[in-house]
Amino acid sequence: MAATTAVAGNGPHSVSDGRLEELLAFDATKSGVKGLVDSGTTELPRIFIHSADDLPGPKDAAAPADLQVPIIDLSGLAHRREEVVGRVLEASSSWGFFQLVNHGVPQEIVEGSLQGNRRFHELDPSEKAKLYNREARMNVKYLSNNDLFVARAASWRDTLYCSFGASLNPQEIPSVCREATLTYYEHMVGLAELVFELLSEALGLSRDYLKRLNLSSTRTMTAHYYPACPQPELTMSISRHSDPICLTLLVENAFGGLQVRHKGYWVDVPPVPGAIVVNVGDLLQLISNDKFISVEHRVLASRRGPRLSVAMFFAPSTDEKTLYGPIEEILLDDEVPKYRGVLYADYIKCFSNRGTGKDSPLEQFTL
């Protein structure tokens, strides 16, 4: 806690204004945002109130109706692969986001992961508190706002994290969601392998090219729980950000709230039953020399809830010694690399130090 306190003391709010004490008090409850709701909170504590610049408002022009996140159908892939690859290229280069349907992951697996998420977050607070932790080394942990002590404002969500490394003992996963989580993980790994193949082909490379770059050896799950918010106009569920990884696969329930930045607009990503949302991460933009784009996205708070989502993040290991830079084979005759090579550990360090709500650090690695 001492290290966390030191970070908070150097953050955007001074210790003297009492904010740090409020953050520490909230964190000490180990009951998260849901605990606030269960206690009957009708007004947001000030640590959750975001500045007008970070909130939706009149400054955000309504997106034209024809701006819709692409939906890609994977049915009959063996006979339609060229068409599907073309759609993946178009979506990844113009949106950085798309939704997959008929992807081969059974609906009961998708729904099971969401309901497992709900069962955990609706456990008795004393049971959840046993897992409440902010230590990065923990394979499985529960907390509210991983950036609580460095963000400009807290966001309206609680999270169960699971890192699927070699050291993970499946018994560490809470029993109420263990089977659903492990089954979801297995299917997401299989789907990620297929998506990496399609992305490789979209770049004009062999199917296994991206796989050979060890872009997905680190696999992390976040199961977010967003309770109904009494004053959603004052806070966010997740502030704008891009993902500092390679690839994200996401499932969500029907409440919506996810938005992506496209052509200067915030565009809703409407939930499609059974669909899996795919988004390109920063590292894929870097190695593709901007042929794929990693875009900002956010989640709005709502009076309805709970919103549930379960995301799988795929990235290299921070121990990986490969310098990741633009892939030479995809550069055209007169095309120059836009980025210098970078160790993934260095990229993550830069991302972590940039400050919540700030722009992606990709520009720091441009040539």
mmCIF file of C-alpha atoms in Angstrom:
data_model
loop_
_atom_site.group_PDB
_atom_site.id
_atom_site.type_symbol
_atom_site.label_atom_id
_atom_site.label_comp_id
_atom_site.label_asym_id
_atom_site.label_seq_id
_atom_site.Cartn_x
_atom_site.Cartn_y
_atom_site.Cartn_z
ATOM 1 C CA MET A 1 0.000 0.000 0.000
ATOM 2 C CA ALA A 2 2.912 2.342 0.650
ATOM 3 C CA ALA A 3 3.909 2.264 -3.016
ATOM 4 C CA THR A 4 0.346 2.942 -4.095
ATOM 5 C CA THR A 5 0.065 5.852 -1.694
ATOM 6 C CA ALA A 6 3.244 7.368 -3.071
ATOM 7 C CA VAL A 7 1.897 7.165 -6.606
ATOM 8 C CA ALA A 8 -1.379 8.720 -5.565
ATOM 9 C CA GLY A 9 0.371 11.538 -3.794
ATOM 10 C CA ASN A 10 2.102 12.480 -7.031
ATOM 11 C CA GLY A 11 -1.067 12.249 -9.102
ATOM 12 C CA PRO A 12 -3.398 14.914 -10.470
ATOM 13 C CA HIS A 13 -4.960 15.632 -7.066
ATOM 14 C CA SER A 14 -2.994 16.679 -3.994
ATOM 15 C CA VAL A 15 -3.119 14.701 -0.764
ATOM 16 C CA SER A 16 -4.217 17.827 1.102
ATOM 17 C CA ASP A 17 -7.578 18.058 -0.671
ATOM 18 C CA GLY A 18 -8.701 14.875 1.070
ATOM 19 C CA ARG A 19 -9.044 12.902 -2.144
ATOM 20 C CA LEU A 20 -6.410 10.349 -1.219
ATOM 21 C CA GLU A 21 -8.163 9.601 2.048
ATOM 22 C CA GLU A 22 -11.418 9.067 0.181
ATOM 23 C CA LEU A 23 -9.734 6.711 -2.272
ATOM 24 C CA LEU A 24 -8.135 4.740 0.550
ATOM 25 C CA ALA A 25 -11.429 4.549 2.422
ATOM 26 C CA PHE A 26 -13.268 3.279 -0.660
ATOM 27 C CA ASP A 27 -10.549 0.734 -1.397
ATOM 28 C CA ALA A 28 -10.528 -0.479 2.209
ATOM 29 C CA THR A 29 -14.166 -1.560 1.970
ATOM 30 C CA LYS A 30 -13.132 -4.236 -0.548
ATOM 31 C CA SER A 31 -16.722 -4.169 -1.775
ATOM 32 C CA GLY A 32 -16.230 -2.017 -4.872
ATOM 33 C CA VAL A 33 -18.847 -0.069 -6.767
ATOM 34 C CA LYS A 34 -21.434 -2.766 -6.141
ATOM 35 C CA GLY A 35 -20.961 -2.184 -2.432
ATOM 36 C CA LEU A 36 -21.903 1.462 -2.921
ATOM 37 C CA VAL A 37 -25.051 0.474 -4.791
ATOM 38 C CA ASP A 38 -25.986 -2.158 -2.207
ATOM 39 C CA SER A 39 -25.602 0.440 0.561
ATOM 40 C CA GLY A 40 -28.245 2.609 -1.103
ATOM 41 C CA THR A 41 -25.975 5.304 -2.548
ATOM 42 C CA THR A 42 -27.994 7.844 -4.548
ATOM 43 C CA GLU A 43 -25.264 10.438 -5.111
ATOM 44 C CA LEU A 44 -21.828 9.654 -6.520
ATOM 45 C CA PRO A 45 -18.870 10.081 -4.189
ATOM 46 C CA ARG A 46 -16.703 12.836 -5.644
ATOM 47 C CA ILE A 47 -13.883 10.394 -6.513
ATOM 48 C CA PHE A 48 -16.180 9.080 -9.303
ATOM 49 C CA ILE A 49 -17.065 12.462 -10.807
ATOM 50 C CA HIS A 50 -15.303 13.046 -14.123
ATOM 51 C CA SER A 51 -14.482 16.394 -15.684
ATOM 52 C CA ALA A 52 -16.760 17.707 -18.421
ATOM 53 C CA ASP A 53 -13.962 17.153 -20.962
ATOM 54 C CA ASP A 54 -14.032 13.398 -20.290
ATOM 55 C CA LEU A 55 -17.808 12.985 -20.326
ATOM 56 C CA PRO A 56 -20.238 12.681 -23.245
ATOM 57 C CA GLY A 57 -21.995 15.958 -23.921
ATOM 58 C CA PRO A 58 -22.970 18.592 -26.462
ATOM 59 C CA LYS A 59 -19.379 18.641 -27.746
ATOM 60 C CA ASP A 60 -19.924 15.094 -29.079
ATOM 61 C CA ALA A 61 -21.826 15.355 -32.346
ATOM 62 C CA ALA A 62 -24.241 12.500 -32.982
ATOM 63 C CA ALA A 63 -22.734 9.876 -35.275
ATOM 64 C CA PRO A 64 -24.427 9.534 -38.691
ATOM 65 C CA ALA A 65 -26.714 6.520 -38.871
ATOM 66 C CA ASP A 66 -24.644 4.933 -41.648
ATOM 67 C CA LEU A 67 -21.581 4.638 -39.393
ATOM 68 C CA GLN A 68 -21.859 1.094 -38.093
ATOM 69 C CA VAL A 69 -19.146 -1.166 -36.727
ATOM 70 C CA PRO A 70 -18.663 -3.983 -39.275
ATOM 71 C CA ILE A 71 -20.214 -7.382 -38.597
ATOM 72 C CA ILE A 72 -18.305 -10.262 -40.210
ATOM 73 C CA ASP A 73 -19.958 -13.635 -40.733
ATOM 74 C CA LEU A 74 -17.557 -16.588 -40.493
ATOM 75 C CA SER A 75 -20.049 -19.213 -41.656
ATOM 76 C CA GLY A 76 -18.740 -21.355 -44.519
ATOM 77 C CA LEU A 77 -15.255 -19.943 -44.027
ATOM 78 C CA ALA A 78 -13.572 -22.734 -45.981
ATOM 79 C CA HIS A 79 -15.436 -21.633 -49.122
ATOM 80 C CA ARG A 80 -15.456 -17.882 -48.414
ATOM 81 C CA ARG A 81 -11.994 -17.307 -46.970
ATOM 82 C CA GLU A 82 -10.858 -14.742 -49.534
ATOM 83 C CA GLU A 83 -14.045 -12.715 -49.018
ATOM 84 C CA VAL A 84 -13.719 -12.884 -45.229
ATOM 85 C CA VAL A 85 -10.051 -11.894 -45.327
ATOM 86 C CA GLY A 86 -11.022 -8.870 -47.419
ATOM 87 C CA ARG A 87 -13.648 -7.849 -44.876
ATOM 88 C CA VAL A 88 -11.194 -8.281 -42.007
ATOM 89 C CA LEU A 89 -8.697 -6.076 -43.859
ATOM 90 C CA GLU A 90 -11.305 -3.395 -44.477
ATOM 91 C CA ALA A 91 -12.543 -3.420 -40.877
ATOM 92 C CA SER A 92 -9.080 -3.493 -39.308
ATOM 93 C CA SER A 93 -7.749 -0.705 -41.512
ATOM 94 C CA SER A 94 -10.711 1.660 -41.233
ATOM 95 C CA TRP A 95 -12.353 0.864 -37.887
ATOM 96 C CA GLY A 96 -9.933 -1.197 -35.780
ATOM 97 C CA PHE A 97 -13.077 -2.940 -34.497
ATOM 98 C CA PHE A 98 -15.482 -5.551 -35.814
ATOM 99 C CA GLN A 99 -17.987 -8.095 -34.545
ATOM 100 C CA LEU A 100 -17.800 -11.769 -35.459
ATOM 101 C CA VAL A 101 -20.881 -13.951 -35.859
ATOM 102 C CA ASN A 102 -21.052 -17.667 -36.639
ATOM 103 C CA HIS A 103 -17.562 -17.889 -35.176
ATOM 104 C CA GLY A 104 -17.864 -21.434 -33.880
ATOM 105 C CA VAL A 105 -18.000 -20.599 -30.165
ATOM 106 C CA PRO A 106 -21.278 -22.069 -28.859
ATOM 107 C CA GLN A 107 -23.802 -19.588 -27.489
ATOM 108 C CA GLU A 108 -23.907 -21.455 -24.189
ATOM 109 C CA ILE A 109 -20.160 -20.826 -23.740
ATOM 110 C CA VAL A 110 -20.605 -17.095 -24.356
ATOM 111 C CA GLU A 111 -23.591 -16.911 -22.012
ATOM 112 C CA GLY A 112 -21.858 -19.127 -19.462
ATOM 113 C CA SER A 113 -18.920 -16.739 -19.215
ATOM 114 C CA LEU A 114 -21.264 -13.797 -18.599
ATOM 115 C CA GLN A 115 -23.301 -15.618 -15.994
ATOM 116 C CA GLY A 116 -20.141 -16.844 -14.267
ATOM 117 C CA ASN A 117 -19.069 -13.212 -14.119
ATOM 118 C CA ARG A 118 -22.385 -12.263 -12.569
ATOM 119 C CA ARG A 119 -22.317 -15.083 -10.009
ATOM 120 C CA PHE A 120 -18.916 -13.978 -8.769
ATOM 121 C CA HIS A 121 -19.711 -10.284 -8.479
ATOM 122 C CA GLU A 122 -23.005 -11.025 -6.718
ATOM 123 C CA LEU A 123 -21.373 -13.203 -4.066
ATOM 124 C CA ASP A 124 -21.547 -12.164 -0.440
ATOM 125 C CA PRO A 125 -19.114 -9.240 -0.008
ATOM 126 C CA SER A 126 -17.104 -11.151 2.596
ATOM 127 C CA GLU A 127 -16.428 -13.913 0.062
ATOM 128 C CA LYS A 128 -15.319 -11.513 -2.671
ATOM 129 C CA ALA A 129 -13.144 -9.591 -0.226
ATOM 130 C CA LYS A 130 -10.888 -12.634 0.139
ATOM 131 C CA LEU A 131 -9.713 -12.032 -3.443
ATOM 132 C CA TYR A 132 -9.485 -8.229 -3.284
ATOM 133 C CA ASN A 133 -5.906 -7.334 -4.197
ATOM 134 C CA ARG A 134 -3.833 -4.851 -6.218
ATOM 135 C CA GLU A 135 -0.648 -6.906 -6.509
ATOM 136 C CA ALA A 136 0.397 -7.296 -10.156
ATOM 137 C CA ARG A 137 1.905 -10.728 -9.433
ATOM 138 C CA MET A 138 -1.464 -12.263 -8.483
ATOM 139 C CA ASN A 139 -2.876 -14.658 -11.102
ATOM 140 C CA VAL A 140 -6.451 -14.127 -9.930
ATOM 141 C CA LYS A 141 -7.742 -11.050 -8.154
ATOM 142 C CA TYR A 142 -10.816 -8.911 -7.686
ATOM 143 C CA LEU A 143 -10.757 -5.132 -7.374
ATOM 144 C CA SER A 144 -12.459 -1.919 -8.370
ATOM 145 C CA ASN A 145 -10.514 0.258 -10.826
ATOM 146 C CA ASN A 146 -7.010 -1.057 -11.436
ATOM 147 C CA ASP A 147 -5.925 2.574 -11.911
ATOM 148 C CA LEU A 148 -7.806 3.880 -8.854
ATOM 149 C CA PHE A 149 -4.847 5.772 -7.389
ATOM 150 C CA VAL A 150 -3.558 7.321 -10.618
ATOM 151 C CA ALA A 151 -6.682 8.054 -12.662
ATOM 152 C CA ARG A 152 -8.120 11.551 -12.670
ATOM 153 C CA ALA A 153 -11.434 10.034 -11.562
ATOM 154 C CA ALA A 154 -12.598 6.556 -10.652
ATOM 155 C CA SER A 155 -14.893 4.687 -13.040
ATOM 156 C CA TRP A 156 -18.119 2.840 -12.338
ATOM 157 C CA ARG A 157 -17.031 -0.793 -12.498
ATOM 158 C CA ASP A 158 -15.653 -3.759 -10.565
ATOM 159 C CA THR A 159 -13.419 -6.413 -12.114
ATOM 160 C CA LEU A 160 -12.336 -10.015 -11.693
ATOM 161 C CA TYR A 161 -8.904 -10.549 -13.318
ATOM 162 C CA CYS A 162 -7.355 -13.837 -14.354
ATOM 163 C CA SER A 163 -3.905 -14.251 -15.903
ATOM 164 C CA PHE A 164 -3.577 -17.584 -17.708
ATOM 165 C CA GLY A 165 0.142 -18.109 -17.262
ATOM 166 C CA ALA A 166 2.034 -21.299 -16.514
ATOM 167 C CA SER A 167 1.851 -20.550 -12.791
ATOM 168 C CA LEU A 168 -1.951 -20.445 -12.693
ATOM 169 C CA ASN A 169 -3.556 -23.137 -10.565
ATOM 170 C CA PRO A 170 -7.155 -23.513 -11.789
ATOM 171 C CA GLN A 171 -8.219 -23.804 -8.153
ATOM 172 C CA GLU A 172 -7.330 -20.129 -7.759
ATOM 173 C CA ILE A 173 -10.342 -19.222 -9.908
ATOM 174 C CA PRO A 174 -13.487 -18.833 -7.737
ATOM 175 C CA SER A 175 -15.582 -21.979 -7.787
ATOM 176 C CA VAL A 176 -18.756 -20.107 -8.821
ATOM 177 C CA CYS A 177 -17.210 -19.249 -12.200
ATOM 178 C CA ARG A 178 -14.264 -21.662 -12.536
ATOM 179 C CA GLU A 179 -15.701 -24.080 -15.090
ATOM 180 C CA ALA A 180 -17.280 -21.302 -17.165
ATOM 181 C CA THR A 181 -14.046 -19.289 -17.119
ATOM 182 C CA LEU A 182 -11.804 -22.176 -18.158
ATOM 183 C CA THR A 183 -14.166 -23.232 -20.950
ATOM 184 C CA TYR A 184 -14.441 -19.646 -22.185
ATOM 185 C CA TYR A 185 -10.653 -19.353 -22.128
ATOM 186 C CA GLU A 186 -10.158 -22.480 -24.251
ATOM 187 C CA HIS A 187 -12.613 -21.286 -26.895
ATOM 188 C CA MET A 188 -11.196 -17.751 -26.981
ATOM 189 C CA VAL A 189 -7.662 -19.062 -27.512
ATOM 190 C CA GLY A 190 -8.895 -21.110 -30.451
ATOM 191 C CA LEU A 191 -10.778 -18.167 -31.924
ATOM 192 C CA ALA A 192 -7.785 -15.848 -31.420
ATOM 193 C CA GLU A 193 -5.606 -18.250 -33.431
ATOM 194 C CA LEU A 194 -8.115 -18.041 -36.293
ATOM 195 C CA VAL A 195 -8.308 -14.235 -36.095
ATOM 196 C CA PHE A 196 -4.502 -13.966 -36.157
ATOM 197 C CA GLU A 197 -4.505 -16.164 -39.281
ATOM 198 C CA LEU A 198 -7.060 -13.910 -40.976
ATOM 199 C CA LEU A 199 -5.084 -10.806 -39.993
ATOM 200 C CA SER A 200 -1.892 -12.366 -41.369
ATOM 201 C CA GLU A 201 -3.580 -13.094 -44.681
ATOM 202 C CA ALA A 202 -5.089 -9.599 -44.723
ATOM 203 C CA LEU A 203 -1.510 -8.260 -44.689
ATOM 204 C CA GLY A 204 -0.578 -10.548 -47.592
ATOM 205 C CA LEU A 205 1.448 -12.860 -45.346
ATOM 206 C CA SER A 206 1.308 -16.595 -44.724
ATOM 207 C CA ARG A 207 -1.402 -17.766 -42.319
ATOM 208 C CA ASP A 208 1.023 -18.541 -39.525
ATOM 209 C CA TYR A 209 3.168 -15.402 -39.846
ATOM 210 C CA LEU A 210 1.759 -13.466 -36.881
ATOM 211 C CA LYS A 211 1.624 -16.626 -34.798
ATOM 212 C CA ARG A 212 5.380 -17.032 -35.242
ATOM 213 C CA LEU A 213 5.967 -13.569 -33.755
ATOM 214 C CA ASN A 214 4.785 -14.727 -30.302
ATOM 215 C CA LEU A 215 2.145 -12.032 -30.150
ATOM 216 C CA SER A 216 -0.241 -13.918 -27.871
ATOM 217 C CA SER A 217 1.834 -15.705 -25.243
ATOM 218 C CA THR A 218 0.329 -13.512 -22.495
ATOM 219 C CA ARG A 219 -3.389 -14.121 -22.066
ATOM 220 C CA THR A 220 -5.436 -12.174 -19.558
ATOM 221 C CA MET A 221 -9.152 -12.114 -18.811
ATOM 222 C CA THR A 222 -11.104 -9.244 -17.295
ATOM 223 C CA ALA A 223 -14.677 -9.875 -16.176
ATOM 224 C CA HIS A 224 -16.208 -6.424 -15.673
ATOM 225 C CA TYR A 225 -19.359 -5.807 -13.656
ATOM 226 C CA TYR A 226 -21.070 -2.422 -14.133
ATOM 227 C CA PRO A 227 -23.943 -1.863 -11.684
ATOM 228 C CA ALA A 228 -26.765 0.534 -12.474
ATOM 229 C CA CYS A 229 -25.465 4.039 -11.773
ATOM 230 C CA PRO A 230 -27.561 6.641 -9.903
ATOM 231 C CA GLN A 231 -25.921 9.581 -11.742
ATOM 232 C CA PRO A 232 -24.519 8.253 -15.030
ATOM 233 C CA GLU A 233 -24.173 11.744 -16.470
ATOM 234 C CA LEU A 234 -21.333 12.441 -13.992
ATOM 235 C CA THR A 235 -19.088 9.420 -14.514
ATOM 236 C CA MET A 236 -17.817 6.805 -16.954
ATOM 237 C CA SER A 237 -17.747 3.042 -16.804
ATOM 238 C CA ILE A 238 -14.452 3.026 -18.739
ATOM 239 C CA SER A 239 -12.717 6.210 -19.905
ATOM 240 C CA ARG A 240 -11.435 6.596 -23.462
ATOM 241 C CA HIS A 241 -8.363 4.500 -24.200
ATOM 242 C CA SER A 242 -6.758 2.208 -26.752
ATOM 243 C CA ASP A 243 -5.498 -1.253 -25.831
ATOM 244 C CA PRO A 244 -1.705 -1.577 -25.385
ATOM 245 C CA ILE A 245 -1.726 -5.184 -26.550
ATOM 246 C CA CYS A 246 -2.183 -7.053 -29.846
ATOM 247 C CA LEU A 247 -5.736 -8.295 -29.851
ATOM 248 C CA THR A 248 -8.869 -8.153 -27.696
ATOM 249 C CA LEU A 249 -11.858 -10.496 -27.879
ATOM 250 C CA LEU A 250 -14.948 -9.394 -25.944
ATOM 251 C CA VAL A 251 -18.374 -10.761 -25.084
ATOM 252 C CA GLU A 252 -21.066 -8.645 -23.412
ATOM 253 C CA ASN A 253 -24.680 -8.791 -22.329
ATOM 254 C CA ALA A 254 -27.509 -6.773 -23.856
ATOM 255 C CA PHE A 255 -27.109 -3.447 -22.001
ATOM 256 C CA GLY A 256 -24.675 -1.860 -24.468
ATOM 257 C CA GLY A 257 -22.644 1.242 -23.688
ATOM 258 C CA LEU A 258 -19.479 0.450 -25.655
ATOM 259 C CA GLN A 259 -18.472 3.193 -28.092
ATOM 260 C CA VAL A 260 -15.570 3.464 -30.553
ATOM 261 C CA ARG A 261 -13.972 6.566 -32.052
ATOM 262 C CA HIS A 262 -14.404 6.753 -35.818
ATOM 263 C CA LYS A 263 -14.105 9.745 -38.146
ATOM 264 C CA GLY A 264 -14.361 12.141 -35.206
ATOM 265 C CA TYR A 265 -17.546 10.553 -33.829
ATOM 266 C CA TRP A 266 -18.267 8.258 -30.908
ATOM 267 C CA VAL A 267 -20.101 5.343 -32.521
ATOM 268 C CA ASP A 268 -22.194 2.874 -30.513
ATOM 269 C CA VAL A 269 -21.322 -0.805 -30.731
ATOM 270 C CA PRO A 270 -24.787 -2.353 -30.374
ATOM 271 C CA PRO A 271 -24.762 -5.797 -28.737
ATOM 272 C CA VAL A 272 -25.445 -8.574 -31.224
ATOM 273 C CA PRO A 273 -26.645 -11.813 -29.583
ATOM 274 C CA GLY A 274 -23.837 -14.367 -29.616
ATOM 275 C CA ALA A 275 -21.376 -12.029 -31.344
ATOM 276 C CA ILE A 276 -17.772 -11.591 -30.258
ATOM 277 C CA VAL A 277 -16.258 -8.125 -30.521
ATOM 278 C CA VAL A 278 -12.709 -7.942 -31.906
ATOM 279 C CA ASN A 279 -10.465 -4.941 -31.594
ATOM 280 C CA VAL A 280 -6.968 -4.273 -32.859
ATOM 281 C CA GLY A 281 -4.409 -3.297 -30.223
ATOM 282 C CA ASP A 282 -1.572 -0.782 -30.382
ATOM 283 C CA LEU A 283 1.100 -3.364 -31.145
ATOM 284 C CA LEU A 284 -0.727 -4.600 -34.256
ATOM 285 C CA GLN A 285 -0.920 -1.024 -35.518
ATOM 286 C CA LEU A 286 2.821 -0.653 -34.973
ATOM 287 C CA ILE A 287 3.925 -3.865 -36.701
ATOM 288 C CA SER A 288 1.462 -3.326 -39.568
ATOM 289 C CA ASN A 289 2.893 0.162 -40.162
ATOM 290 C CA ASP A 290 -0.599 1.648 -39.707
ATOM 291 C CA LYS A 291 -2.253 -0.752 -42.149
ATOM 292 C CA PHE A 292 -4.330 -1.766 -39.117
ATOM 293 C CA ILE A 293 -5.432 0.848 -36.592
ATOM 294 C CA SER A 294 -5.876 0.752 -32.843
ATOM 295 C CA VAL A 295 -8.648 3.174 -31.931
ATOM 296 C CA GLU A 296 -9.931 4.766 -28.772
ATOM 297 C CA HIS A 297 -13.021 3.304 -27.176
ATOM 298 C CA ARG A 298 -14.979 3.848 -23.974
ATOM 299 C CA VAL A 299 -17.961 2.525 -22.007
ATOM 300 C CA LEU A 300 -20.768 4.830 -20.870
ATOM 301 C CA ALA A 301 -22.336 4.574 -17.431
ATOM 302 C CA SER A 302 -26.074 3.879 -17.333
ATOM 303 C CA ARG A 303 -29.038 3.820 -14.980
ATOM 304 C CA ARG A 304 -29.666 0.293 -16.238
ATOM 305 C CA GLY A 305 -27.643 -2.685 -15.122
ATOM 306 C CA PRO A 306 -25.783 -4.665 -14.401
ATOM 307 C CA ARG A 307 -23.824 -4.489 -17.642
ATOM 308 C CA LEU A 308 -21.568 -7.550 -17.936
ATOM 309 C CA SER A 309 -18.565 -8.063 -20.178
ATOM 310 C CA VAL A 310 -15.758 -10.587 -20.349
ATOM 311 C CA ALA A 311 -12.668 -9.714 -22.379
ATOM 312 C CA MET A 312 -9.608 -11.730 -23.362
ATOM 313 C CA PHE A 313 -6.419 -9.795 -24.071
ATOM 314 C CA PHE A 314 -3.582 -11.295 -26.135
ATOM 315 C CA ALA A 315 -0.073 -9.847 -26.017
ATOM 316 C CA PRO A 316 3.593 -10.855 -26.037
ATOM 317 C CA SER A 317 5.314 -11.636 -22.769
ATOM 318 C CA THR A 318 7.094 -8.708 -21.163
ATOM 319 C CA ASP A 319 10.092 -11.068 -21.065
ATOM 320 C CA GLU A 320 10.055 -11.333 -24.858
ATOM 321 C CA LYS A 321 13.358 -10.067 -26.305
ATOM 322 C CA THR A 322 12.027 -9.463 -29.822
ATOM 323 C CA LEU A 323 12.147 -5.884 -31.058
ATOM 324 C CA TYR A 324 8.696 -5.273 -32.536
ATOM 325 C CA GLY A 325 8.711 -2.926 -35.512
ATOM 326 C CA PRO A 326 6.966 -2.671 -38.902
ATOM 327 C CA ILE A 327 7.061 -5.982 -40.780
ATOM 328 C CA GLU A 328 9.462 -5.589 -43.694
ATOM 329 C CA GLU A 329 7.581 -7.982 -45.974
ATOM 330 C CA ILE A 330 4.479 -5.771 -46.079
ATOM 331 C CA LEU A 331 6.247 -2.497 -46.897
ATOM 332 C CA LEU A 332 5.643 -1.332 -50.454
ATOM 333 C CA ASP A 333 8.542 -0.262 -52.688
ATOM 334 C CA ASP A 334 8.440 3.388 -51.664
ATOM 335 C CA GLU A 335 7.061 2.846 -48.162
ATOM 336 C CA VAL A 336 9.225 3.604 -45.141
ATOM 337 C CA PRO A 337 8.750 2.285 -41.592
ATOM 338 C CA LYS A 338 6.766 4.688 -39.437
ATOM 339 C CA TYR A 339 7.947 3.230 -36.133
ATOM 340 C CA ARG A 340 11.191 2.105 -34.589
ATOM 341 C CA GLY A 341 11.552 -1.336 -33.063
ATOM 342 C CA VAL A 342 10.511 -1.609 -29.427
ATOM 343 C CA LEU A 343 10.577 -4.235 -26.716
ATOM 344 C CA TYR A 344 7.060 -4.972 -25.562
ATOM 345 C CA ALA A 345 8.118 -4.406 -21.945
ATOM 346 C CA ASP A 346 9.239 -0.888 -22.875
ATOM 347 C CA TYR A 347 5.964 -0.181 -24.645
ATOM 348 C CA ILE A 348 3.951 -1.262 -21.596
ATOM 349 C CA LYS A 349 6.122 0.880 -19.340
ATOM 350 C CA CYS A 350 5.512 3.877 -21.587
ATOM 351 C CA PHE A 351 1.781 3.163 -21.676
ATOM 352 C CA SER A 352 1.584 2.869 -17.883
ATOM 353 C CA ASN A 353 3.467 6.117 -17.347
ATOM 354 C CA ARG A 354 1.440 8.184 -19.790
ATOM 355 C CA GLY A 355 -1.445 8.936 -17.419
ATOM 356 C CA THR A 356 -5.024 7.693 -17.626
ATOM 357 C CA GLY A 357 -7.133 9.276 -20.349
ATOM 358 C CA LYS A 358 -4.094 10.427 -22.315
ATOM 359 C CA ASP A 359 -3.310 9.538 -25.910
ATOM 360 C CA SER A 360 -1.724 6.255 -26.953
ATOM 361 C CA PRO A 361 2.084 6.276 -26.612
ATOM 362 C CA LEU A 362 2.500 5.021 -30.194
ATOM 363 C CA GLU A 363 3.689 8.448 -31.315
ATOM 364 C CA GLN A 364 6.648 8.168 -28.959
ATOM 365 C CA PHE A 365 7.999 5.367 -31.121
ATOM 366 C CA THR A 366 7.583 7.047 -34.508
ATOM 367 C CA LEU A 367 10.577 7.590 -36.776
#
